mmCIF file of C-alpha atoms in Angstrom:
data_model
loop_
_atom_site.group_PDB
_atom_site.id
_atom_site.type_symbol
_atom_site.label_atom_id
_atom_site.label_comp_id
_atom_site.label_asym_id
_atom_site.label_seq_id
_atom_site.Cartn_x
_atom_site.Cartn_y
_atom_site.Cartn_z
ATOM 1 C CA MET P 1 121.585 116.704 80.270
ATOM 2 C CA THR P 2 117.606 117.208 79.979
ATOM 3 C CA ILE P 3 115.903 113.807 80.531
ATOM 4 C CA ARG P 4 113.203 113.736 77.737
ATOM 5 C CA LEU P 5 110.015 112.000 79.050
ATOM 6 C CA MET P 6 106.822 110.744 78.153
ATOM 7 C CA LEU P 7 103.462 110.378 79.887
ATOM 8 C CA VAL P 8 101.221 107.511 78.781
ATOM 9 C CA ASP P 9 98.261 107.323 80.961
ATOM 10 C CA ASP P 10 94.523 107.434 80.242
ATOM 11 C CA GLN P 11 93.492 110.156 82.343
ATOM 12 C CA VAL P 12 94.081 113.488 81.064
ATOM 13 C CA LEU P 13 94.169 114.932 85.059
ATOM 14 C CA LEU P 14 96.854 112.745 86.061
ATOM 15 C CA ARG P 15 98.817 113.540 82.847
ATOM 16 C CA THR P 16 98.573 117.173 83.919
ATOM 17 C CA GLY P 17 99.741 116.617 87.711
ATOM 18 C CA PHE P 18 102.513 114.931 86.639
ATOM 19 C CA ARG P 19 103.627 117.436 83.858
ATOM 20 C CA MET P 20 103.154 120.159 86.373
ATOM 21 C CA VAL P 21 105.789 118.490 88.723
ATOM 22 C CA LEU P 22 108.113 117.210 86.142
ATOM 23 C CA ALA P 23 108.023 120.420 84.315
ATOM 24 C CA ALA P 24 109.788 122.480 87.194
ATOM 25 C CA GLN P 25 112.765 120.259 87.215
ATOM 26 C CA PRO P 26 115.467 121.548 85.489
ATOM 27 C CA ASP P 27 116.738 118.449 84.138
ATOM 28 C CA MET P 28 113.758 117.182 82.579
ATOM 29 C CA GLU P 29 110.982 118.071 79.768
ATOM 30 C CA VAL P 30 107.805 116.360 78.720
ATOM 31 C CA VAL P 31 107.874 115.918 75.113
ATOM 32 C CA ALA P 32 105.192 113.543 74.370
ATOM 33 C CA GLU P 33 101.919 112.247 75.959
ATOM 34 C CA ALA P 34 99.854 109.432 75.024
ATOM 35 C CA GLY P 35 96.360 108.316 76.236
ATOM 36 C CA ASP P 36 96.772 104.677 75.688
ATOM 37 C CA GLY P 37 99.435 101.878 74.415
ATOM 38 C CA VAL P 38 98.613 102.111 70.566
ATOM 39 C CA GLU P 39 98.825 105.982 70.891
ATOM 40 C CA ALA P 40 102.245 105.799 72.465
ATOM 41 C CA LEU P 41 103.572 103.329 69.817
ATOM 42 C CA GLN P 42 102.668 105.957 67.045
ATOM 43 C CA VAL P 43 104.213 108.837 68.849
ATOM 44 C CA LEU P 44 107.355 107.136 69.799
ATOM 45 C CA ARG P 45 107.855 106.600 66.078
ATOM 46 C CA SER P 46 108.557 110.196 65.738
ATOM 47 C CA THR P 47 109.613 111.246 68.851
ATOM 48 C CA ALA P 48 113.082 111.007 70.784
ATOM 49 C CA VAL P 49 112.217 109.882 74.253
ATOM 50 C CA ASP P 50 114.550 108.635 77.009
ATOM 51 C CA VAL P 51 111.938 107.520 79.871
ATOM 52 C CA VAL P 52 108.557 106.623 79.584
ATOM 53 C CA LEU P 53 105.807 106.699 82.560
ATOM 54 C CA MET P 54 103.440 103.883 81.446
ATOM 55 C CA ASP P 55 100.548 103.255 83.068
ATOM 56 C CA VAL P 56 98.795 99.593 83.423
ATOM 57 C CA ARG P 57 95.199 99.751 82.881
ATOM 58 C CA MET P 58 94.153 101.555 79.745
ATOM 59 C CA PRO P 59 92.138 100.865 76.804
ATOM 60 C CA LYS P 60 92.908 99.719 73.305
ATOM 61 C CA LEU P 61 96.573 98.361 74.472
ATOM 62 C CA ASP P 62 97.367 98.045 78.257
ATOM 63 C CA GLY P 63 100.653 99.449 79.559
ATOM 64 C CA VAL P 64 102.263 95.975 79.890
ATOM 65 C CA GLU P 65 101.911 94.604 76.398
ATOM 66 C CA ALA P 66 102.988 98.321 75.499
ATOM 67 C CA THR P 67 106.140 97.936 77.490
ATOM 68 C CA ARG P 68 107.035 94.802 76.118
ATOM 69 C CA ARG P 69 106.656 96.361 72.328
ATOM 70 C CA ILE P 70 108.896 99.500 73.387
ATOM 71 C CA CYS P 71 111.528 97.280 75.141
ATOM 72 C CA ALA P 72 111.702 94.772 71.939
ATOM 73 C CA GLU P 73 113.117 97.773 69.827
ATOM 74 C CA PRO P 74 116.803 98.559 69.255
ATOM 75 C CA GLY P 75 117.555 101.987 71.343
ATOM 76 C CA ALA P 76 114.102 101.936 73.248
ATOM 77 C CA PRO P 77 113.489 104.266 75.885
ATOM 78 C CA ARG P 78 113.582 103.317 79.546
ATOM 79 C CA VAL P 79 109.936 102.517 80.744
ATOM 80 C CA LEU P 80 108.997 103.386 84.783
ATOM 81 C CA ILE P 81 105.517 101.865 85.446
ATOM 82 C CA LEU P 82 103.127 103.858 87.359
ATOM 83 C CA THR P 83 100.326 102.761 88.349
ATOM 84 C CA THR P 84 97.035 103.105 91.019
ATOM 85 C CA PHE P 85 96.722 99.196 91.809
ATOM 86 C CA ASP P 86 99.296 97.871 94.490
ATOM 87 C CA LEU P 87 99.342 94.221 92.832
ATOM 88 C CA ASP P 88 102.214 92.091 92.465
ATOM 89 C CA GLU P 89 100.775 90.653 89.201
ATOM 90 C CA TYR P 90 101.421 94.406 87.390
ATOM 91 C CA ALA P 91 104.581 94.906 88.912
ATOM 92 C CA PHE P 92 105.776 91.451 87.896
ATOM 93 C CA SER P 93 104.180 91.841 84.478
ATOM 94 C CA GLY P 94 105.845 94.611 83.613
ATOM 95 C CA LEU P 95 109.262 93.905 84.683
ATOM 96 C CA LYS P 96 108.844 90.761 82.758
ATOM 97 C CA ALA P 97 108.022 92.990 79.736
ATOM 98 C CA GLY P 98 110.869 95.106 80.110
ATOM 99 C CA ALA P 99 110.043 97.721 82.221
ATOM 100 C CA SER P 100 112.852 99.214 84.641
ATOM 101 C CA GLY P 101 110.674 100.090 87.342
ATOM 102 C CA PHE P 102 107.448 100.113 89.109
ATOM 103 C CA MET P 103 105.963 102.311 91.413
ATOM 104 C CA LEU P 104 102.679 103.699 92.530
ATOM 105 C CA LYS P 105 101.003 106.927 91.477
ATOM 106 C CA ASP P 106 100.869 108.118 94.849
ATOM 107 C CA VAL P 107 104.479 107.872 95.565
ATOM 108 C CA PRO P 108 106.161 111.556 96.605
ATOM 109 C CA PRO P 109 107.139 113.661 94.327
ATOM 110 C CA GLY P 110 110.813 113.287 95.491
ATOM 111 C CA GLU P 111 110.742 109.689 95.393
ATOM 112 C CA LEU P 112 109.039 109.933 91.674
ATOM 113 C CA LEU P 113 111.919 112.353 90.628
ATOM 114 C CA ALA P 114 114.906 109.892 91.984
ATOM 115 C CA ALA P 115 113.302 107.052 90.171
ATOM 116 C CA ILE P 116 113.108 108.533 86.851
ATOM 117 C CA ARG P 117 116.836 109.990 87.027
ATOM 118 C CA ALA P 118 118.000 106.503 88.461
ATOM 119 C CA VAL P 119 115.976 104.779 85.244
ATOM 120 C CA HIS P 120 117.501 106.961 82.973
ATOM 121 C CA SER P 121 121.056 106.581 84.471
ATOM 122 C CA GLY P 122 120.362 102.473 83.756
ATOM 123 C CA ASP P 123 119.593 101.075 86.868
ATOM 124 C CA ALA P 124 116.322 99.727 87.931
ATOM 125 C CA VAL P 125 114.073 101.168 90.690
ATOM 126 C CA VAL P 126 112.274 98.365 92.435
ATOM 127 C CA ALA P 127 113.686 97.410 95.759
ATOM 128 C CA PRO P 128 115.747 94.353 96.223
ATOM 129 C CA SER P 129 113.255 93.400 98.790
ATOM 130 C CA THR P 130 110.296 94.143 96.304
ATOM 131 C CA THR P 131 112.097 92.016 93.658
ATOM 132 C CA ARG P 132 112.560 89.105 95.853
ATOM 133 C CA ARG P 133 108.837 89.289 97.082
ATOM 134 C CA LEU P 134 107.690 89.560 93.681
ATOM 135 C CA LEU P 135 109.536 86.460 92.183
ATOM 136 C CA ASP P 136 109.503 84.382 95.218
ATOM 137 C CA ARG P 137 105.366 84.710 94.807
ATOM 138 C CA PHE P 138 105.527 84.297 90.879
ATOM 139 C CA SER P 139 108.384 81.882 90.262
ATOM 140 C CA PRO P 140 106.397 78.684 90.244
ATOM 141 C CA MET P 141 104.923 80.316 87.104
ATOM 142 C CA LEU P 142 108.362 80.055 85.307
ATOM 143 C CA PRO P 143 110.074 77.466 83.718
ATOM 144 C CA SER P 144 112.846 76.208 86.097
ATOM 145 C CA GLY P 145 114.864 72.887 86.232
ATOM 146 C CA THR P 146 114.649 70.755 89.197
ATOM 147 C CA GLY P 147 117.394 68.362 90.495
ATOM 148 C CA GLY P 148 120.199 70.913 89.902
ATOM 149 C CA GLN P 149 121.096 73.812 87.885
ATOM 150 C CA PRO P 150 120.212 73.570 84.253
ATOM 151 C CA GLU P 151 122.367 74.549 81.053
ATOM 152 C CA HIS P 152 122.213 77.369 79.371
ATOM 153 C CA LYS P 153 124.248 78.831 76.948
ATOM 154 C CA ALA P 154 124.042 82.379 77.732
ATOM 155 C CA LEU P 155 125.174 81.914 81.319
ATOM 156 C CA SER P 156 128.122 79.736 80.357
ATOM 157 C CA ARG P 157 129.540 83.101 78.873
ATOM 158 C CA LEU P 158 129.926 83.958 82.836
ATOM 159 C CA THR P 159 132.949 83.531 84.763
ATOM 160 C CA ASP P 160 133.037 81.879 87.726
ATOM 161 C CA ARG P 161 132.993 85.410 90.076
ATOM 162 C CA GLU P 162 130.497 86.607 87.744
ATOM 163 C CA ARG P 163 127.979 83.863 87.966
ATOM 164 C CA GLU P 164 128.555 84.458 91.974
ATOM 165 C CA VAL P 165 127.650 87.955 91.869
ATOM 166 C CA MET P 166 124.340 87.188 89.505
ATOM 167 C CA LEU P 167 123.129 84.637 92.155
ATOM 168 C CA LEU P 168 123.573 87.240 94.776
ATOM 169 C CA VAL P 169 121.765 89.866 92.838
ATOM 170 C CA ALA P 170 119.084 87.122 92.199
ATOM 171 C CA GLN P 171 118.763 86.898 95.740
ATOM 172 C CA GLY P 172 117.797 90.647 96.077
ATOM 173 C CA LEU P 173 120.985 91.779 97.658
ATOM 174 C CA SER P 174 122.273 95.487 96.925
ATOM 175 C CA ASN P 175 125.673 96.262 95.270
ATOM 176 C CA GLY P 176 126.693 96.872 98.965
ATOM 177 C CA GLU P 177 125.513 93.712 100.608
ATOM 178 C CA ILE P 178 127.164 91.814 97.701
ATOM 179 C CA ALA P 179 130.366 93.780 98.432
ATOM 180 C CA ALA P 180 130.300 92.848 101.996
ATOM 181 C CA ARG P 181 129.354 89.246 101.309
ATOM 182 C CA LEU P 182 132.242 88.701 99.063
ATOM 183 C CA VAL P 183 134.916 90.884 100.756
ATOM 184 C CA LEU P 184 135.034 93.206 97.355
ATOM 185 C CA SER P 185 134.812 97.005 97.087
ATOM 186 C CA GLU P 186 131.573 98.446 95.506
ATOM 187 C CA ALA P 187 132.981 99.721 92.530
ATOM 188 C CA THR P 188 134.212 96.222 91.371
ATOM 189 C CA VAL P 189 130.827 94.685 92.072
ATOM 190 C CA LYS P 190 128.935 97.278 90.026
ATOM 191 C CA THR P 191 131.725 96.516 87.194
ATOM 192 C CA HIS P 192 130.963 92.534 87.805
ATOM 193 C CA VAL P 193 126.960 93.631 87.506
ATOM 194 C CA GLY P 194 127.919 95.920 84.416
ATOM 195 C CA ARG P 195 129.814 92.952 82.641
ATOM 196 C CA ILE P 196 126.878 90.433 83.381
ATOM 197 C CA LEU P 197 124.148 92.694 81.950
ATOM 198 C CA THR P 198 126.361 92.990 78.634
ATOM 199 C CA LYS P 199 127.167 89.380 78.111
ATOM 200 C CA LEU P 200 123.568 87.915 78.922
ATOM 201 C CA GLU P 201 122.269 91.152 76.820
ATOM 202 C CA LEU P 202 119.889 92.418 79.482
ATOM 203 C CA ARG P 203 118.612 95.932 80.272
ATOM 204 C CA ASP P 204 119.331 96.081 84.095
ATOM 205 C CA ARG P 205 119.591 94.310 87.086
ATOM 206 C CA VAL P 206 115.919 93.213 87.535
ATOM 207 C CA GLN P 207 116.210 91.414 84.157
ATOM 208 C CA VAL P 208 118.875 89.235 85.758
ATOM 209 C CA VAL P 209 116.755 88.393 88.611
ATOM 210 C CA VAL P 210 114.270 87.173 86.310
ATOM 211 C CA LEU P 211 116.797 85.107 84.144
ATOM 212 C CA ALA P 212 118.268 83.602 87.498
ATOM 213 C CA TYR P 213 114.767 82.296 88.342
ATOM 214 C CA GLU P 214 113.615 81.182 84.911
ATOM 215 C CA THR P 215 116.946 78.876 84.573
ATOM 216 C CA GLY P 216 116.554 77.585 88.015
ATOM 217 C CA LEU P 217 119.593 79.117 89.108
ATOM 218 C CA VAL P 218 117.792 80.194 92.060
ATOM 219 C CA ARG P 219 114.329 78.742 93.800
ATOM 220 C CA ALA P 220 111.514 81.084 95.508
ATOM 221 C CA GLY P 221 112.266 81.284 99.170
ATOM 222 C CA SER P 222 115.799 80.225 98.940
ATOM 223 C CA GLY P 223 119.048 80.553 97.671
ATOM 224 C CA PRO P 224 120.905 79.290 94.708
ATOM 225 C CA LEU P 225 120.068 75.303 93.746
ATOM 226 C CA PRO P 226 122.397 72.914 95.278
#
């Protein structure tokens, strides 16, 4: 299956460089480009895209707001944010907006290609350690409860085991690490994560982490609430 890609960046030379790398892949095709968020939204109305490679700083409409609007649509493409700026604020805002990953533009080509394929398959491409670092820094800005786990209707849909898996995901553990911790197979953990995503109507494990912090299930720099 060919992955249909869209490049969104206000620098033409950068789009050209990315397009050359991507066009050389037998399973990828750049089907659209845009120079800002407004143009990206317009193009997506008439072009089928699987993964959007999104810049952050752009005129008219920045990449974070464009990502938020794209991800709010049913059947939306996945968004992978690419930026020159190694700033946690951009990564956190992009992930909150619904992006499935965050990478720097100087990433080695092999890593970029692997990230695109991972995002297309439904995975997130922010490493667990990076997710944990971001949310440890910014979770004080999130509306979380204190003194115990706040009630949340969506979370009540989870089984005890699914809630246990969710808490470990929120602490930044990979599926393999969760499997070792709970003495389960990695396939079983993957199944639990899939059910969590379905029940909570989330796109990927990054959004699981964000929800866990927003609802107060975990605190910055610590594990689950007592």
